[in-house]
PDB file of C-alpha atoms in Angstrom:
ATOM      1  CA  UNK A 129       3.294 -21.542   5.509  1.00 74.00           C
ATOM      2  CA  UNK A 130       2.019 -18.074   4.706  1.00 75.00           C
ATOM      3  CA  UNK A 131       4.722 -15.850   3.263  1.00 75.00           C
ATOM      4  CA  UNK A 132       8.379 -15.074   2.677  1.00 80.00           C
ATOM      5  CA  UNK A 133       8.874 -11.525   3.850  1.00 75.00           C
ATOM      6  CA  UNK A 134      11.710  -9.206   2.771  1.00 74.00           C
ATOM      7  CA  UNK A 135      12.220  -5.812   4.392  1.00 67.00           C
ATOM      8  CA  UNK A 136      14.876  -3.325   5.477  1.00 60.00           C
ATOM      9  CA  UNK A 137      16.508  -3.203   8.889  1.00 55.00           C
ATOM     10  CA  UNK A 138      16.152  -0.400  11.435  1.00 52.00           C
ATOM     11  CA  UNK A 139      14.926   2.824   9.785  1.00 52.00           C
ATOM     12  CA  UNK A 140      13.680   1.917   6.314  1.00 53.00           C
ATOM     13  CA  UNK A 141      10.922   2.987   3.907  1.00 53.00           C
ATOM     14  CA  UNK A 142       7.900   0.683   3.664  1.00 56.00           C
ATOM     15  CA  UNK A 143       8.911  -0.558   0.213  1.00 63.00           C
ATOM     16  CA  UNK A 144       8.680  -4.128   1.460  1.00 74.00           C
ATOM     17  CA  UNK A 145       8.135  -7.219  -0.661  1.00 79.00           C
ATOM     18  CA  UNK A 146       6.612 -10.608   0.085  1.00 84.00           C
ATOM     19  CA  UNK A 147       5.932 -13.913  -1.644  1.00 86.00           C
ATOM     20  CA  UNK A 148       2.683 -15.428  -0.398  1.00 88.00           C
ATOM     21  CA  UNK A 149       1.261 -18.956  -0.522  1.00 90.00           C
ATOM     22  CA  UNK A 150      -0.167 -19.396  -4.038  1.00 91.00           C
ATOM     23  CA  UNK A 151      -3.053 -21.641  -2.943  1.00 94.00           C
ATOM     24  CA  UNK A 152      -4.485 -19.122  -0.456  1.00 92.00           C
ATOM     25  CA  UNK A 153      -8.041 -18.305  -1.583  1.00 95.00           C
ATOM     26  CA  UNK A 154     -10.583 -15.512  -1.134  1.00 94.00           C
ATOM     27  CA  UNK A 155     -14.129 -14.937  -2.386  1.00 95.00           C
ATOM     28  CA  UNK A 156     -15.456 -11.577  -3.562  1.00 95.00           C
ATOM     29  CA  UNK A 157     -18.175 -10.487  -3.878  1.00 93.00           C
ATOM     30  CA  UNK A 158     -19.856 -12.437  -1.075  1.00 89.00           C
ATOM     31  CA  UNK A 159     -21.267 -15.716  -2.344  1.00 92.00           C
ATOM     32  CA  UNK A 160     -18.856 -15.943  -5.276  1.00 94.00           C
ATOM     33  CA  UNK A 161     -16.579 -18.979  -5.720  1.00 96.00           C
ATOM     34  CA  UNK A 162     -13.199 -18.615  -4.045  1.00 96.00           C
ATOM     35  CA  UNK A 163     -10.196 -17.750  -6.208  1.00 96.00           C
ATOM     36  CA  UNK A 164      -6.584 -18.539  -5.340  1.00 96.00           C
ATOM     37  CA  UNK A 165      -3.960 -15.806  -5.334  1.00 94.00           C
ATOM     38  CA  UNK A 166      -2.744 -17.035  -8.717  1.00 94.00           C
ATOM     39  CA  UNK A 167      -6.280 -16.802 -10.099  1.00 96.00           C
ATOM     40  CA  UNK A 168      -6.740 -13.310  -8.645  1.00 95.00           C
ATOM     41  CA  UNK A 169      -3.496 -12.134 -10.250  1.00 93.00           C
ATOM     42  CA  UNK A 170      -4.135 -13.729 -13.628  1.00 95.00           C
ATOM     43  CA  UNK A 171      -7.721 -12.430 -13.688  1.00 94.00           C
ATOM     44  CA  UNK A 172      -6.227  -8.923 -13.707  1.00 95.00           C
ATOM     45  CA  UNK A 173      -2.989  -9.223 -15.672  1.00 94.00           C
ATOM     46  CA  UNK A 174      -3.052 -12.682 -17.275  1.00 93.00           C
ATOM     47  CA  UNK A 175      -3.481 -13.392 -21.015  1.00 92.00           C
ATOM     48  CA  UNK A 176      -2.964  -9.721 -21.877  1.00 95.00           C
ATOM     49  CA  UNK A 177      -0.468  -7.780 -23.933  1.00 96.00           C
ATOM     50  CA  UNK A 178       1.806  -5.392 -22.037  1.00 93.00           C
ATOM     51  CA  UNK A 179      -0.340  -2.429 -23.063  1.00 94.00           C
ATOM     52  CA  UNK A 180      -3.560  -4.193 -22.024  1.00 96.00           C
ATOM     53  CA  UNK A 181      -2.075  -5.111 -18.632  1.00 95.00           C
ATOM     54  CA  UNK A 182      -0.891  -1.543 -18.036  1.00 96.00           C
ATOM     55  CA  UNK A 183      -4.418  -0.279 -18.765  1.00 96.00           C
ATOM     56  CA  UNK A 184      -5.553  -2.123 -15.610  1.00 97.00           C
ATOM     57  CA  UNK A 185      -3.339   0.178 -13.517  1.00 96.00           C
ATOM     58  CA  UNK A 186      -5.013   3.358 -12.269  1.00 95.00           C
ATOM     59  CA  UNK A 187      -4.041   6.642 -13.900  1.00 93.00           C
ATOM     60  CA  UNK A 188      -3.374   8.114 -10.440  1.00 92.00           C
ATOM     61  CA  UNK A 189      -0.415   5.758 -10.021  1.00 94.00           C
ATOM     62  CA  UNK A 190       2.914   7.630 -10.285  1.00 93.00           C
ATOM     63  CA  UNK A 191       4.389   4.797 -12.376  1.00 94.00           C
ATOM     64  CA  UNK A 192       1.462   4.999 -14.830  1.00 95.00           C
ATOM     65  CA  UNK A 193       1.837   8.776 -15.020  1.00 93.00           C
ATOM     66  CA  UNK A 194       5.531   8.389 -15.858  1.00 94.00           C
ATOM     67  CA  UNK A 195       4.693   5.774 -18.494  1.00 95.00           C
ATOM     68  CA  UNK A 196       2.054   7.946 -20.152  1.00 94.00           C
ATOM     69  CA  UNK A 197       4.066  11.170 -20.038  1.00 93.00           C
ATOM     70  CA  UNK A 198       7.265   9.712 -21.473  1.00 95.00           C
ATOM     71  CA  UNK A 199       5.451   7.846 -24.280  1.00 94.00           C
ATOM     72  CA  UNK A 200       3.627  11.034 -25.273  1.00 94.00           C
ATOM     73  CA  UNK A 201       6.862  13.016 -25.086  1.00 95.00           C
ATOM     74  CA  UNK A 202       8.595  10.478 -27.323  1.00 94.00           C
ATOM     75  CA  UNK A 203       5.755  10.556 -29.882  1.00 94.00           C
ATOM     76  CA  UNK A 204       5.767  14.358 -29.937  1.00 93.00           C
ATOM     77  CA  UNK A 205       9.563  14.569 -30.248  1.00 94.00           C
ATOM     78  CA  UNK A 206       9.494  12.174 -33.235  1.00 94.00           C
ATOM     79  CA  UNK A 207       6.732  14.101 -35.038  1.00 93.00           C
ATOM     80  CA  UNK A 208       7.520  15.927 -38.280  1.00 91.00           C
ATOM     81  CA  UNK A 209       6.947  19.273 -36.560  1.00 92.00           C
ATOM     82  CA  UNK A 210       7.517  18.605 -32.860  1.00 93.00           C
ATOM     83  CA  UNK A 211       6.102  21.004 -30.291  1.00 94.00           C
ATOM     84  CA  UNK A 212       9.084  21.196 -27.963  1.00 94.00           C
ATOM     85  CA  UNK A 213       7.114  23.168 -25.398  1.00 93.00           C
ATOM     86  CA  UNK A 214       4.769  20.172 -25.015  1.00 93.00           C
ATOM     87  CA  UNK A 215       7.732  17.809 -24.880  1.00 94.00           C
ATOM     88  CA  UNK A 216       9.243  19.849 -22.035  1.00 94.00           C
ATOM     89  CA  UNK A 217       5.906  19.946 -20.165  1.00 91.00           C
ATOM     90  CA  UNK A 218       5.466  16.166 -20.496  1.00 92.00           C
ATOM     91  CA  UNK A 219       9.029  15.619 -19.277  1.00 93.00           C
ATOM     92  CA  UNK A 220       8.341  17.796 -16.229  1.00 91.00           C
ATOM     93  CA  UNK A 221       5.117  15.840 -15.608  1.00 89.00           C
ATOM     94  CA  UNK A 222       7.129  12.615 -15.633  1.00 93.00           C
ATOM     95  CA  UNK A 223       9.668  14.104 -13.213  1.00 93.00           C
ATOM     96  CA  UNK A 224       6.884  15.121 -10.810  1.00 89.00           C
ATOM     97  CA  UNK A 225       5.420  11.613 -11.029  1.00 91.00           C
ATOM     98  CA  UNK A 226       8.861  10.156 -10.269  1.00 92.00           C
ATOM     99  CA  UNK A 227       9.061  12.226  -7.086  1.00 90.00           C
ATOM    100  CA  UNK A 228       5.681  10.809  -6.038  1.00 90.00           C
ATOM    101  CA  UNK A 229       6.783   7.237  -6.884  1.00 90.00           C
ATOM    102  CA  UNK A 230       9.993   7.678  -4.897  1.00 86.00           C
ATOM    103  CA  UNK A 231       8.214   8.184  -1.545  1.00 87.00           C
ATOM    104  CA  UNK A 232       5.407   5.857  -0.472  1.00 87.00           C
ATOM    105  CA  UNK A 233       5.132   7.497   2.964  1.00 88.00           C
ATOM    106  CA  UNK A 234       2.993  10.286   1.524  1.00 89.00           C
ATOM    107  CA  UNK A 235       0.089  10.381  -0.901  1.00 92.00           C
ATOM    108  CA  UNK A 236       0.832  11.335  -4.500  1.00 90.00           C
ATOM    109  CA  UNK A 237       0.450  15.088  -4.826  1.00 79.00           C
ATOM    110  CA  UNK A 238      -2.587  16.609  -6.502  1.00 66.00           C
ATOM    111  CA  UNK A 239      -1.632  17.474 -10.057  1.00 62.00           C
ATOM    112  CA  UNK A 240      -3.334  19.076 -13.049  1.00 55.00           C
ATOM    113  CA  UNK A 241      -4.479  17.279 -16.190  1.00 54.00           C
ATOM    114  CA  UNK A 242      -6.516  19.160 -18.803  1.00 56.00           C
ATOM    115  CA  UNK A 243      -7.520  21.680 -16.153  1.00 54.00           C
ATOM    116  CA  UNK A 244      -8.846  19.071 -13.712  1.00 59.00           C
ATOM    117  CA  UNK A 245      -7.447  18.482 -10.238  1.00 63.00           C
ATOM    118  CA  UNK A 246      -6.487  14.862  -9.640  1.00 70.00           C
ATOM    119  CA  UNK A 247      -5.279  12.955  -6.629  1.00 76.00           C
ATOM    120  CA  UNK A 248      -6.433  12.183  -3.101  1.00 86.00           C
ATOM    121  CA  UNK A 249      -5.994  14.212   0.042  1.00 90.00           C
ATOM    122  CA  UNK A 250      -5.409  13.168   3.639  1.00 93.00           C
ATOM    123  CA  UNK A 251      -8.707  12.559   5.447  1.00 95.00           C
ATOM    124  CA  UNK A 252      -8.596  14.752   8.589  1.00 96.00           C
ATOM    125  CA  UNK A 253     -11.111  12.440  10.291  1.00 97.00           C
ATOM    126  CA  UNK A 254      -8.820   9.396   9.956  1.00 97.00           C
ATOM    127  CA  UNK A 255      -5.448   8.482  11.422  1.00 97.00           C
ATOM    128  CA  UNK A 256      -4.102   7.155   8.120  1.00 96.00           C
ATOM    129  CA  UNK A 257      -5.128   7.642   4.499  1.00 96.00           C
ATOM    130  CA  UNK A 258      -3.910   5.046   1.995  1.00 95.00           C
ATOM    131  CA  UNK A 259      -4.169   4.778  -1.784  1.00 96.00           C
ATOM    132  CA  UNK A 260      -3.909   1.603  -3.837  1.00 96.00           C
ATOM    133  CA  UNK A 261      -2.211   2.491  -7.124  1.00 94.00           C
ATOM    134  CA  UNK A 262      -0.227   0.173  -9.417  1.00 93.00           C
ATOM    135  CA  UNK A 263      -0.686  -2.770  -7.065  1.00 86.00           C
ATOM    136  CA  UNK A 264       1.115  -0.697  -4.421  1.00 90.00           C
ATOM    137  CA  UNK A 265       0.068   1.170  -1.278  1.00 93.00           C
ATOM    138  CA  UNK A 266       0.881   4.845  -0.802  1.00 93.00           C
ATOM    139  CA  UNK A 267      -0.014   6.115   2.673  1.00 92.00           C
ATOM    140  CA  UNK A 268       0.151   9.205   4.829  1.00 94.00           C
ATOM    141  CA  UNK A 269      -0.377   9.767   8.540  1.00 95.00           C
ATOM    142  CA  UNK A 270      -2.823  12.563   9.296  1.00 96.00           C
ATOM    143  CA  UNK A 271      -0.571  14.051  11.982  1.00 94.00           C
ATOM    144  CA  UNK A 272       2.508  13.750   9.784  1.00 90.00           C
ATOM    145  CA  UNK A 273       5.637  11.724  10.287  1.00 84.00           C
ATOM    146  CA  UNK A 274       7.148   8.821   8.431  1.00 78.00           C
ATOM    147  CA  UNK A 275       5.490   5.527   9.400  1.00 83.00           C
ATOM    148  CA  UNK A 276       5.231   5.877  13.177  1.00 88.00           C
ATOM    149  CA  UNK A 277       1.835   6.177  14.883  1.00 92.00           C
ATOM    150  CA  UNK A 278       2.567   7.262  18.452  1.00 90.00           C
ATOM    151  CA  UNK A 279      -1.084   7.734  19.464  1.00 94.00           C
ATOM    152  CA  UNK A 280      -1.557   4.049  20.299  1.00 94.00           C
ATOM    153  CA  UNK A 281       0.056   3.330  23.664  1.00 92.00           C
ATOM    154  CA  UNK A 282      -2.672   1.484  25.603  1.00 94.00           C
ATOM    155  CA  UNK A 283      -5.483  -0.894  24.723  1.00 94.00           C
ATOM    156  CA  UNK A 284      -8.927   0.238  23.559  1.00 96.00           C
ATOM    157  CA  UNK A 285      -7.363   2.651  21.091  1.00 97.00           C
ATOM    158  CA  UNK A 286      -9.431   3.161  17.923  1.00 97.00           C
ATOM    159  CA  UNK A 287      -7.630   3.180  14.584  1.00 98.00           C
ATOM    160  CA  UNK A 288      -9.371   4.989  11.716  1.00 98.00           C
ATOM    161  CA  UNK A 289      -8.207   4.278   8.171  1.00 98.00           C
ATOM    162  CA  UNK A 290      -9.469   5.835   4.940  1.00 97.00           C
ATOM    163  CA  UNK A 291      -8.771   3.592   1.945  1.00 97.00           C
ATOM    164  CA  UNK A 292      -8.821   4.644  -1.727  1.00 96.00           C
ATOM    165  CA  UNK A 293      -8.600   2.252  -4.668  1.00 97.00           C
ATOM    166  CA  UNK A 294      -7.286   4.029  -7.760  1.00 95.00           C
ATOM    167  CA  UNK A 295      -6.670   0.841  -9.769  1.00 97.00           C
ATOM    168  CA  UNK A 296      -9.116  -0.673 -12.234  1.00 97.00           C
ATOM    169  CA  UNK A 297      -9.320  -3.952 -10.327  1.00 97.00           C
ATOM    170  CA  UNK A 298     -10.437  -5.035  -6.850  1.00 97.00           C
ATOM    171  CA  UNK A 299      -8.092  -4.610  -3.890  1.00 97.00           C
ATOM    172  CA  UNK A 300      -8.352  -6.000  -0.360  1.00 96.00           C
ATOM    173  CA  UNK A 301      -7.318  -4.595   3.021  1.00 97.00           C
ATOM    174  CA  UNK A 302      -5.947  -6.733   5.840  1.00 95.00           C
ATOM    175  CA  UNK A 303      -4.667  -5.475   9.209  1.00 95.00           C
ATOM    176  CA  UNK A 304      -2.375  -7.864  11.114  1.00 90.00           C
ATOM    177  CA  UNK A 305      -0.770  -8.107  14.555  1.00 86.00           C
ATOM    178  CA  UNK A 306       2.690  -9.662  14.281  1.00 76.00           C
ATOM    179  CA  UNK A 307       2.945 -10.686  17.932  1.00 64.00           C
ATOM    180  CA  UNK A 308       5.204  -7.947  19.205  1.00 53.00           C
ATOM    181  CA  UNK A 309       6.540  -8.318  22.733  1.00 52.00           C
ATOM    182  CA  UNK A 310       4.233 -11.294  23.194  1.00 49.00           C
ATOM    183  CA  UNK A 311       6.707 -13.431  21.253  1.00 47.00           C
ATOM    184  CA  UNK A 312       8.496 -16.087  23.348  1.00 43.00           C
ATOM    185  CA  UNK A 313      11.996 -14.754  22.689  1.00 44.00           C
ATOM    186  CA  UNK A 314      11.481 -11.305  24.179  1.00 48.00           C
ATOM    187  CA  UNK A 315       9.747 -12.787  27.227  1.00 49.00           C
ATOM    188  CA  UNK A 316      13.028 -14.393  28.303  1.00 51.00           C
ATOM    189  CA  UNK A 317      15.754 -12.102  26.984  1.00 55.00           C
ATOM    190  CA  UNK A 318      16.380  -8.720  25.416  1.00 57.00           C
ATOM    191  CA  UNK A 319      17.852  -9.178  21.963  1.00 56.00           C
ATOM    192  CA  UNK A 320      19.206  -5.632  22.199  1.00 59.00           C
ATOM    193  CA  UNK A 321      21.103  -6.261  25.455  1.00 61.00           C
ATOM    194  CA  UNK A 322      22.369  -9.697  24.452  1.00 60.00           C
ATOM    195  CA  UNK A 323      23.510  -8.948  20.905  1.00 56.00           C
ATOM    196  CA  UNK A 324      23.998  -5.213  21.048  1.00 51.00           C
ATOM    197  CA  UNK A 325      21.787  -4.688  18.012  1.00 48.00           C
ATOM    198  CA  UNK A 326      18.537  -6.526  17.730  1.00 50.00           C
ATOM    199  CA  UNK A 327      14.844  -6.161  17.223  1.00 53.00           C
ATOM    200  CA  UNK A 328      12.390  -5.006  19.849  1.00 52.00           C
ATOM    201  CA  UNK A 329       9.921  -7.666  18.754  1.00 50.00           C
ATOM    202  CA  UNK A 330       9.870 -11.202  17.409  1.00 52.00           C
ATOM    203  CA  UNK A 331       7.479 -13.294  15.384  1.00 51.00           C
ATOM    204  CA  UNK A 332       7.168 -15.506  18.418  1.00 48.00           C
ATOM    205  CA  UNK A 333       4.394 -17.414  20.175  1.00 49.00           C
ATOM    206  CA  UNK A 334       1.641 -15.245  18.696  1.00 54.00           C
ATOM    207  CA  UNK A 335       3.437 -15.136  15.360  1.00 62.00           C
ATOM    208  CA  UNK A 336       0.622 -13.374  13.522  1.00 74.00           C
ATOM    209  CA  UNK A 337      -3.056 -12.680  14.054  1.00 83.00           C
ATOM    210  CA  UNK A 338      -5.402 -11.027  11.523  1.00 89.00           C
ATOM    211  CA  UNK A 339      -7.204  -8.099  13.140  1.00 92.00           C
ATOM    212  CA  UNK A 340     -10.039  -8.168  10.598  1.00 92.00           C
ATOM    213  CA  UNK A 341     -11.758 -11.246   9.184  1.00 87.00           C
ATOM    214  CA  UNK A 342     -12.680 -11.451   6.390  1.00 89.00           C
ATOM    215  CA  UNK A 343     -10.569  -8.802   4.647  1.00 93.00           C
ATOM    216  CA  UNK A 344     -12.173  -5.520   3.593  1.00 95.00           C
ATOM    217  CA  UNK A 345     -12.582  -5.394  -0.193  1.00 97.00           C
ATOM    218  CA  UNK A 346     -12.504  -2.150  -2.171  1.00 97.00           C
ATOM    219  CA  UNK A 347     -14.178  -2.247  -5.617  1.00 97.00           C
ATOM    220  CA  UNK A 348     -12.307  -1.292  -8.766  1.00 97.00           C
ATOM    221  CA  UNK A 349     -12.185   2.325  -9.878  1.00 96.00           C
ATOM    222  CA  UNK A 350     -13.966   3.286 -13.096  1.00 96.00           C
ATOM    223  CA  UNK A 351     -11.566   3.824 -16.057  1.00 94.00           C
ATOM    224  CA  UNK A 352     -14.038   6.408 -17.371  1.00 94.00           C
ATOM    225  CA  UNK A 353     -13.528   8.406 -14.143  1.00 91.00           C
ATOM    226  CA  UNK A 354      -9.782   7.999 -13.467  1.00 87.00           C
ATOM    227  CA  UNK A 355      -9.638  10.929 -11.048  1.00 84.00           C
ATOM    228  CA  UNK A 356     -12.326   9.451  -8.766  1.00 89.00           C
ATOM    229  CA  UNK A 357     -10.931   6.466  -6.823  1.00 94.00           C
ATOM    230  CA  UNK A 358     -13.286   4.295  -4.800  1.00 96.00           C
ATOM    231  CA  UNK A 359     -13.216   5.066  -1.069  1.00 96.00           C
ATOM    232  CA  UNK A 360     -13.924   2.940   1.984  1.00 97.00           C
ATOM    233  CA  UNK A 361     -13.397   3.638   5.701  1.00 97.00           C
ATOM    234  CA  UNK A 362     -12.197   1.058   8.211  1.00 95.00           C
ATOM    235  CA  UNK A 363     -12.213   1.382  12.028  1.00 97.00           C
ATOM    236  CA  UNK A 364     -10.684  -1.092  14.462  1.00 96.00           C
ATOM    237  CA  UNK A 365     -10.382  -0.983  18.282  1.00 96.00           C
ATOM    238  CA  UNK A 366      -7.210  -2.608  19.617  1.00 94.00           C
ATOM    239  CA  UNK A 367      -7.807  -4.564  22.845  1.00 92.00           C
ATOM    240  CA  UNK A 368      -4.096  -5.072  23.559  1.00 87.00           C
ATOM    241  CA  UNK A 369      -0.995  -2.911  23.990  1.00 85.00           C
ATOM    242  CA  UNK A 370       1.110  -2.338  20.865  1.00 85.00           C
ATOM    243  CA  UNK A 371       4.494  -3.772  20.074  1.00 77.00           C
ATOM    244  CA  UNK A 372       7.243  -1.233  20.537  1.00 70.00           C
ATOM    245  CA  UNK A 373       8.723  -2.066  17.150  1.00 70.00           C
ATOM    246  CA  UNK A 374       5.795  -2.814  14.825  1.00 80.00           C
ATOM    247  CA  UNK A 375       2.296  -1.704  15.771  1.00 88.00           C
ATOM    248  CA  UNK A 376       0.481  -3.285  12.844  1.00 90.00           C
ATOM    249  CA  UNK A 377       0.984  -4.541   9.313  1.00 88.00           C
ATOM    250  CA  UNK A 378      -1.337  -3.462   6.480  1.00 92.00           C
ATOM    251  CA  UNK A 379      -1.472  -5.210   3.134  1.00 92.00           C
ATOM    252  CA  UNK A 380      -3.630  -6.357   0.233  1.00 94.00           C
ATOM    253  CA  UNK A 381      -4.266 -10.085   0.788  1.00 93.00           C
ATOM    254  CA  UNK A 382      -5.229 -10.765  -2.846  1.00 93.00           C
ATOM    255  CA  UNK A 383      -2.311  -8.891  -4.458  1.00 90.00           C
ATOM    256  CA  UNK A 384       0.258  -8.996  -1.644  1.00 84.00           C
ATOM    257  CA  UNK A 385       3.701  -8.586  -3.265  1.00 82.00           C
ATOM    258  CA  UNK A 386       4.549  -4.889  -2.642  1.00 83.00           C
ATOM    259  CA  UNK A 387       1.070  -3.725  -1.589  1.00 88.00           C
ATOM    260  CA  UNK A 388       2.264  -3.305   2.010  1.00 88.00           C
ATOM    261  CA  UNK A 389       2.303  -0.354   4.415  1.00 90.00           C
ATOM    262  CA  UNK A 390       3.570  -1.198   7.900  1.00 86.00           C
ATOM    263  CA  UNK A 391       3.075   1.175  10.833  1.00 89.00           C
ATOM    264  CA  UNK A 392       5.616   1.345  13.657  1.00 84.00           C
TER     265      UNK A 392
END
């Protein structure tokens, strides 16, 4: 058993959720004792007050920006002499952060804080740029589009991914092949022709295969430098043809849950 996986059907945003096996274990840095998924999660958020746990989330995260802006707006509005101009500005900041939170198929927009430019931009030298923020993955294809990478049609295609970690704890990166047309079901029948509406792929004979072992780990960002996430680059050459439905699955193996960004 590896995970219970919940997603949308047909065209859907990559706001997928999974429940993974709690005893799965990883070691980081190299040579350290392995920690189970429960230990990884509790090492970040366990035995903390709500405020202390939220401090572990990167300030680039749209949810964290909403949290900060609305709390400041509330404090200012309840002051003896409220500055309503500041309240309005903070409310607009929260609205902008909500728009970023609403769409995980693009990177959060660069925004201004105390005159400084924050955020991450698409790496023109990569196919995909992703940002870990609030235990979630935001991603954007360099050539545009939703979550479909049409460039990979034949084997020996090189995928280039730029990964940013904006959170104040370690994240991992895992790239997985979910079997595609190599599943047993689609070798013997077309689920589309038989049922009228079905998937182009199955989790069949090759139900899943990690494309990188061990996972890539991205160190925690520095809370003293919240606008400077940690960056790593990952390249992988695919030696097989892609599934028509799901080319590859990207996720954080140590904080799986909603840290997922599938590419079709």
